[in-house]
Amino acid sequence: MNAPAKRPKPSISQDSLTNFGFKRAFGNAASGYILMFDGVGNESGRRIYIPGGSLGMHFAKLVKMQGEHTEQLILSRLSRLRSCAGGFQSYSNKRDAFEHVDIVENLRISYIIRQDTVGGLGPGIYITDIEFVNHAKGHTPGLYHVNMVEGKWIVSDVPEDKIETEHVAVNGMSRSINEAAEIVPNIIAGGYSSDAESIRDKGYTLAYNPRPLYTRGTEWTTPEEKTSSADFMRNSLPKAFTALR
């Protein structure tokens, strides 16, 4: 009786990597991947390290066994980490300036940036986790019009440059703009009960200032926060109210 055939371990072809700008790759799912970029005459860009073992196997599986779209998604995003890791589109750990998370569609890539050799690990980007997650669409700071649509409060996709409603609210400590959109009308109606019908008919303006992301027991600076100022409310609201005069 023949022994059952072993399922081949997933691996990544050199052609697949070079199509996305990776000129060289060393290692495998068991030992770990080192993705490198070659410039003219010498190496350019950060090295990207993916540890071996379960994470290396998971990475190879995501690239090779989840379809062509996922393969393109992962490798394209990883190739951009060479120059944009920890940038404006990254979530950054407020307790550890070297730890970051990048989101691309439903893929979350966690990594640490090392500038110097520490504990035998050289400079580069060290991937610590790759997983599929669902993230709500982010909103930049601004003045959003909120309307009642089929029994739900719906926030406009883009901010407006002025206030055109009778009522204005600030998101405060709400965890997201959509949560604020649902809570604020009840607060307004509680303070101005005679205007409750007007709020439902005409909507209101929500002055939104993004909060940090709290996950994995720490606080992360979001991409929305990186593109805004802590003084957003102080600077923007007076201008908006002045325009009403």
mmCIF file of C-alpha atoms in Angstrom:
data_model
loop_
_atom_site.group_PDB
_atom_site.id
_atom_site.type_symbol
_atom_site.label_atom_id
_atom_site.label_comp_id
_atom_site.label_asym_id
_atom_site.label_seq_id
_atom_site.Cartn_x
_atom_site.Cartn_y
_atom_site.Cartn_z
ATOM 1 C CA MET A 1 0.000 0.000 0.000
ATOM 2 C CA ASN A 2 1.408 3.311 -1.052
ATOM 3 C CA ALA A 3 1.885 6.020 1.559
ATOM 4 C CA PRO A 4 -0.326 9.084 1.092
ATOM 5 C CA ALA A 5 1.326 11.791 -0.919
ATOM 6 C CA LYS A 6 2.526 14.747 1.081
ATOM 7 C CA ARG A 7 0.936 18.065 0.210
ATOM 8 C CA PRO A 8 3.641 20.366 -1.163
ATOM 9 C CA LYS A 9 4.450 23.358 0.980
ATOM 10 C CA PRO A 10 3.503 26.666 -0.617
ATOM 11 C CA SER A 11 6.377 28.645 -2.041
ATOM 12 C CA ILE A 12 6.712 31.897 -3.947
ATOM 13 C CA SER A 13 8.267 32.003 -7.386
ATOM 14 C CA GLN A 14 11.014 34.475 -8.219
ATOM 15 C CA ASP A 15 9.006 35.647 -11.249
ATOM 16 C CA SER A 16 6.026 36.480 -9.040
ATOM 17 C CA LEU A 17 8.221 38.579 -6.755
ATOM 18 C CA THR A 18 10.099 40.441 -9.479
ATOM 19 C CA ASN A 19 6.829 41.429 -11.137
ATOM 20 C CA PHE A 20 6.224 43.637 -8.090
ATOM 21 C CA GLY A 21 9.682 45.181 -7.885
ATOM 22 C CA PHE A 22 11.393 42.662 -5.620
ATOM 23 C CA LYS A 23 14.672 42.017 -7.418
ATOM 24 C CA ARG A 24 15.846 39.297 -5.055
ATOM 25 C CA ALA A 25 14.329 37.001 -2.467
ATOM 26 C CA PHE A 26 16.085 34.636 -0.067
ATOM 27 C CA GLY A 27 14.700 31.889 2.127
ATOM 28 C CA ASN A 28 11.439 30.005 2.221
ATOM 29 C CA ALA A 29 8.367 29.467 4.362
ATOM 30 C CA ALA A 30 10.325 27.445 6.916
ATOM 31 C CA SER A 31 13.398 29.661 7.249
ATOM 32 C CA GLY A 32 11.728 32.991 6.518
ATOM 33 C CA TYR A 33 11.769 35.363 3.563
ATOM 34 C CA ILE A 34 14.106 38.270 2.958
ATOM 35 C CA LEU A 35 12.749 40.526 0.210
ATOM 36 C CA MET A 36 15.297 42.918 -1.259
ATOM 37 C CA PHE A 37 15.545 45.711 -3.810
ATOM 38 C CA ASP A 38 18.575 46.312 -5.997
ATOM 39 C CA GLY A 39 19.556 49.751 -7.211
ATOM 40 C CA VAL A 40 22.144 50.755 -9.772
ATOM 41 C CA GLY A 41 25.494 49.643 -8.421
ATOM 42 C CA ASN A 42 24.269 48.790 -4.935
ATOM 43 C CA GLU A 43 21.185 47.841 -2.972
ATOM 44 C CA SER A 44 18.506 50.498 -2.453
ATOM 45 C CA GLY A 45 15.437 50.630 -0.250
ATOM 46 C CA ARG A 46 14.784 48.816 3.012
ATOM 47 C CA ARG A 47 15.048 45.069 3.339
ATOM 48 C CA ILE A 48 11.774 43.409 4.304
ATOM 49 C CA TYR A 49 11.986 40.386 6.602
ATOM 50 C CA ILE A 50 9.230 37.825 7.141
ATOM 51 C CA PRO A 51 10.026 35.305 9.922
ATOM 52 C CA GLY A 52 9.932 31.598 9.157
ATOM 53 C CA GLY A 53 7.611 29.048 10.695
ATOM 54 C CA SER A 54 3.892 29.705 10.958
ATOM 55 C CA LEU A 55 4.070 33.307 9.719
ATOM 56 C CA GLY A 56 6.254 32.367 6.762
ATOM 57 C CA MET A 57 3.828 29.583 5.843
ATOM 58 C CA HIS A 58 0.863 31.927 6.276
ATOM 59 C CA PHE A 59 2.484 34.536 4.052
ATOM 60 C CA ALA A 60 3.190 31.977 1.315
ATOM 61 C CA LYS A 61 -0.369 30.658 1.561
ATOM 62 C CA LEU A 62 -1.872 34.126 1.237
ATOM 63 C CA VAL A 63 0.271 34.865 -1.788
ATOM 64 C CA LYS A 64 -0.115 31.553 -3.622
ATOM 65 C CA MET A 65 -3.352 29.928 -2.477
ATOM 66 C CA GLN A 66 -5.892 32.761 -2.194
ATOM 67 C CA GLY A 67 -6.107 33.698 -5.861
ATOM 68 C CA GLU A 68 -4.371 36.097 -8.199
ATOM 69 C CA HIS A 69 -6.100 39.192 -6.801
ATOM 70 C CA THR A 70 -4.842 38.515 -3.273
ATOM 71 C CA GLU A 71 -1.351 37.781 -4.561
ATOM 72 C CA GLN A 72 -1.223 41.116 -6.354
ATOM 73 C CA LEU A 73 -2.676 42.895 -3.321
ATOM 74 C CA ILE A 74 -0.097 41.580 -0.876
ATOM 75 C CA LEU A 75 3.010 41.900 -3.027
ATOM 76 C CA SER A 76 2.060 45.342 -4.302
ATOM 77 C CA ARG A 77 1.552 46.590 -0.749
ATOM 78 C CA LEU A 78 4.743 45.017 0.518
ATOM 79 C CA SER A 79 6.715 46.597 -2.317
ATOM 80 C CA ARG A 80 5.499 50.035 -1.237
ATOM 81 C CA LEU A 81 6.613 49.478 2.357
ATOM 82 C CA ARG A 82 10.189 49.896 1.135
ATOM 83 C CA SER A 83 9.693 53.665 0.971
ATOM 84 C CA CYS A 84 6.428 54.474 2.788
ATOM 85 C CA ALA A 85 6.540 52.269 5.913
ATOM 86 C CA GLY A 86 5.392 54.227 8.949
ATOM 87 C CA GLY A 87 4.140 57.094 6.788
ATOM 88 C CA PHE A 88 0.897 59.046 6.655
ATOM 89 C CA GLN A 89 -1.186 56.021 5.616
ATOM 90 C CA SER A 90 0.066 53.850 8.497
ATOM 91 C CA TYR A 91 -1.325 53.267 11.980
ATOM 92 C CA SER A 92 1.482 54.003 14.463
ATOM 93 C CA ASN A 93 1.816 52.671 17.999
ATOM 94 C CA LYS A 94 1.920 55.621 20.416
ATOM 95 C CA ARG A 95 3.896 53.532 22.926
ATOM 96 C CA ASP A 96 6.444 52.236 20.419
ATOM 97 C CA ALA A 97 7.543 54.587 17.635
ATOM 98 C CA PHE A 98 8.956 51.652 15.646
ATOM 99 C CA GLU A 99 5.734 49.588 15.449
ATOM 100 C CA HIS A 100 3.195 50.248 12.704
ATOM 101 C CA VAL A 101 0.216 48.704 10.918
ATOM 102 C CA ASP A 102 -0.775 49.228 7.295
ATOM 103 C CA ILE A 103 -4.284 48.538 5.982
ATOM 104 C CA VAL A 104 -4.986 47.737 2.343
ATOM 105 C CA GLU A 105 -8.608 46.842 1.640
ATOM 106 C CA ASN A 106 -9.245 43.893 4.025
ATOM 107 C CA LEU A 107 -5.593 43.071 4.655
ATOM 108 C CA ARG A 108 -3.718 44.183 7.784
ATOM 109 C CA ILE A 109 0.095 44.089 7.780
ATOM 110 C CA SER A 110 1.846 44.630 11.128
ATOM 111 C CA TYR A 111 5.558 45.398 11.214
ATOM 112 C CA ILE A 112 8.459 46.916 13.136
ATOM 113 C CA ILE A 113 11.008 49.273 11.581
ATOM 114 C CA ARG A 114 14.589 48.862 12.791
ATOM 115 C CA GLN A 115 17.053 51.633 11.975
ATOM 116 C CA ASP A 116 20.108 50.000 13.568
ATOM 117 C CA THR A 117 21.352 46.509 14.353
ATOM 118 C CA VAL A 118 19.726 45.343 17.605
ATOM 119 C CA GLY A 119 20.085 41.879 19.115
ATOM 120 C CA GLY A 120 21.628 40.524 15.942
ATOM 121 C CA LEU A 121 18.820 41.903 13.753
ATOM 122 C CA GLY A 122 19.966 44.366 11.104
ATOM 123 C CA PRO A 123 18.152 47.463 9.826
ATOM 124 C CA GLY A 124 14.970 46.857 7.876
ATOM 125 C CA ILE A 125 11.251 46.172 8.080
ATOM 126 C CA TYR A 126 10.256 43.111 10.107
ATOM 127 C CA ILE A 127 6.761 41.783 9.372
ATOM 128 C CA THR A 128 5.130 40.538 12.588
ATOM 129 C CA ASP A 129 1.643 39.640 11.346
ATOM 130 C CA ILE A 130 -0.446 39.463 8.169
ATOM 131 C CA GLU A 131 -4.185 38.907 8.449
ATOM 132 C CA PHE A 132 -7.559 39.578 6.880
ATOM 133 C CA VAL A 133 -9.765 42.013 8.798
ATOM 134 C CA ASN A 134 -12.756 44.257 8.222
ATOM 135 C CA HIS A 135 -12.212 47.972 8.761
ATOM 136 C CA ALA A 136 -14.751 50.738 8.437
ATOM 137 C CA LYS A 137 -14.100 53.451 5.894
ATOM 138 C CA GLY A 138 -12.144 56.290 7.456
ATOM 139 C CA HIS A 139 -13.230 59.931 7.508
ATOM 140 C CA THR A 140 -10.906 62.906 7.553
ATOM 141 C CA PRO A 141 -11.572 65.823 9.948
ATOM 142 C CA GLY A 142 -14.265 68.218 8.794
ATOM 143 C CA LEU A 143 -17.894 69.328 8.826
ATOM 144 C CA TYR A 144 -20.210 66.514 7.713
ATOM 145 C CA HIS A 145 -23.913 66.759 6.894
ATOM 146 C CA VAL A 146 -25.920 64.003 8.628
ATOM 147 C CA ASN A 147 -29.382 63.082 7.320
ATOM 148 C CA MET A 148 -32.071 60.614 8.358
ATOM 149 C CA VAL A 149 -32.478 58.025 5.568
ATOM 150 C CA GLU A 150 -34.939 55.160 5.998
ATOM 151 C CA GLY A 151 -34.719 55.339 9.772
ATOM 152 C CA LYS A 152 -30.917 55.557 9.953
ATOM 153 C CA TRP A 153 -28.573 58.520 10.308
ATOM 154 C CA ILE A 154 -26.279 58.650 7.265
ATOM 155 C CA VAL A 155 -23.065 60.713 7.144
ATOM 156 C CA SER A 156 -22.036 62.458 3.921
ATOM 157 C CA ASP A 157 -19.042 60.877 2.165
ATOM 158 C CA VAL A 158 -16.982 64.074 2.061
ATOM 159 C CA PRO A 159 -16.785 67.064 4.438
ATOM 160 C CA GLU A 160 -18.306 70.441 3.620
ATOM 161 C CA ASP A 161 -16.660 73.839 3.955
ATOM 162 C CA LYS A 162 -19.538 75.574 5.737
ATOM 163 C CA ILE A 163 -22.492 75.001 8.047
ATOM 164 C CA GLU A 164 -25.885 74.950 6.352
ATOM 165 C CA THR A 165 -28.031 73.439 9.114
ATOM 166 C CA GLU A 166 -29.674 74.828 12.243
ATOM 167 C CA HIS A 167 -27.954 72.339 14.533
ATOM 168 C CA VAL A 168 -24.255 71.536 14.931
ATOM 169 C CA ALA A 169 -22.603 68.878 17.102
ATOM 170 C CA VAL A 170 -19.085 67.592 17.842
ATOM 171 C CA ASN A 171 -18.281 63.867 17.862
ATOM 172 C CA GLY A 172 -16.616 64.048 21.284
ATOM 173 C CA MET A 173 -15.598 60.630 22.646
ATOM 174 C CA SER A 174 -17.549 58.527 20.141
ATOM 175 C CA ARG A 175 -15.476 55.655 18.792
ATOM 176 C CA SER A 176 -16.354 56.392 15.164
ATOM 177 C CA ILE A 177 -18.124 58.966 13.033
ATOM 178 C CA ASN A 178 -21.027 56.568 12.437
ATOM 179 C CA GLU A 179 -21.478 55.987 16.167
ATOM 180 C CA ALA A 180 -21.505 59.757 16.714
ATOM 181 C CA ALA A 181 -24.088 60.173 13.956
ATOM 182 C CA GLU A 182 -26.486 57.889 15.859
ATOM 183 C CA ILE A 183 -25.866 59.266 19.368
ATOM 184 C CA VAL A 184 -25.799 63.016 18.716
ATOM 185 C CA PRO A 185 -29.435 63.407 17.508
ATOM 186 C CA ASN A 186 -30.714 61.980 20.801
ATOM 187 C CA ILE A 187 -28.546 64.423 22.730
ATOM 188 C CA ILE A 188 -29.745 67.356 20.635
ATOM 189 C CA ALA A 189 -33.368 66.252 20.939
ATOM 190 C CA GLY A 190 -32.948 65.902 24.704
ATOM 191 C CA GLY A 191 -31.678 69.463 25.035
ATOM 192 C CA TYR A 192 -33.949 70.995 22.408
ATOM 193 C CA SER A 193 -37.007 68.731 22.359
ATOM 194 C CA SER A 194 -39.028 71.241 20.346
ATOM 195 C CA ASP A 195 -36.499 70.931 17.501
ATOM 196 C CA ALA A 196 -36.504 67.118 17.315
ATOM 197 C CA GLU A 197 -38.761 67.062 14.254
ATOM 198 C CA SER A 198 -36.626 69.673 12.484
ATOM 199 C CA ILE A 199 -33.503 67.581 13.091
ATOM 200 C CA ARG A 200 -35.151 64.518 11.561
ATOM 201 C CA ASP A 201 -36.388 66.495 8.547
ATOM 202 C CA LYS A 202 -33.341 68.657 7.810
ATOM 203 C CA GLY A 203 -30.493 66.789 9.447
ATOM 204 C CA TYR A 204 -27.591 68.440 11.232
ATOM 205 C CA THR A 205 -23.873 69.205 10.855
ATOM 206 C CA LEU A 206 -21.337 67.002 12.627
ATOM 207 C CA ALA A 207 -17.922 68.551 13.334
ATOM 208 C CA TYR A 208 -15.739 65.460 13.270
ATOM 209 C CA ASN A 209 -12.252 65.145 14.749
ATOM 210 C CA PRO A 210 -10.838 61.564 14.541
ATOM 211 C CA ARG A 211 -9.997 59.720 17.719
ATOM 212 C CA PRO A 212 -6.980 57.430 18.132
ATOM 213 C CA LEU A 213 -7.441 53.715 17.502
ATOM 214 C CA TYR A 214 -7.335 51.507 20.614
ATOM 215 C CA THR A 215 -6.483 47.883 19.881
ATOM 216 C CA ARG A 216 -4.180 45.146 21.188
ATOM 217 C CA GLY A 217 -3.961 46.987 24.512
ATOM 218 C CA THR A 218 -2.387 50.144 23.143
ATOM 219 C CA GLU A 219 -3.206 53.415 21.401
ATOM 220 C CA TRP A 220 -2.456 53.926 17.706
ATOM 221 C CA THR A 221 -2.230 57.156 15.730
ATOM 222 C CA THR A 222 -4.552 56.760 12.740
ATOM 223 C CA PRO A 223 -3.904 57.994 9.178
ATOM 224 C CA GLU A 224 -6.777 60.458 9.661
ATOM 225 C CA GLU A 225 -5.075 61.929 12.738
ATOM 226 C CA LYS A 226 -1.781 62.277 10.884
ATOM 227 C CA THR A 227 -3.394 64.504 8.273
ATOM 228 C CA SER A 228 -5.124 66.736 10.835
ATOM 229 C CA SER A 229 -4.171 69.152 13.561
ATOM 230 C CA ALA A 230 -5.014 68.887 17.244
ATOM 231 C CA ASP A 231 -6.368 72.414 16.886
ATOM 232 C CA PHE A 232 -8.837 71.458 14.137
ATOM 233 C CA MET A 233 -11.963 72.345 16.149
ATOM 234 C CA ARG A 234 -10.512 75.568 17.490
ATOM 235 C CA ASN A 235 -9.519 76.760 14.019
ATOM 236 C CA SER A 236 -12.356 75.435 11.859
ATOM 237 C CA LEU A 237 -15.530 75.981 13.855
ATOM 238 C CA PRO A 238 -15.093 79.755 14.401
ATOM 239 C CA LYS A 239 -14.566 80.206 10.653
ATOM 240 C CA ALA A 240 -17.663 78.165 9.882
ATOM 241 C CA PHE A 241 -19.811 80.131 12.339
ATOM 242 C CA THR A 242 -18.434 83.438 11.043
ATOM 243 C CA ALA A 243 -19.565 82.475 7.542
ATOM 244 C CA LEU A 244 -23.147 82.195 8.850
ATOM 245 C CA ARG A 245 -23.321 85.878 9.735
#
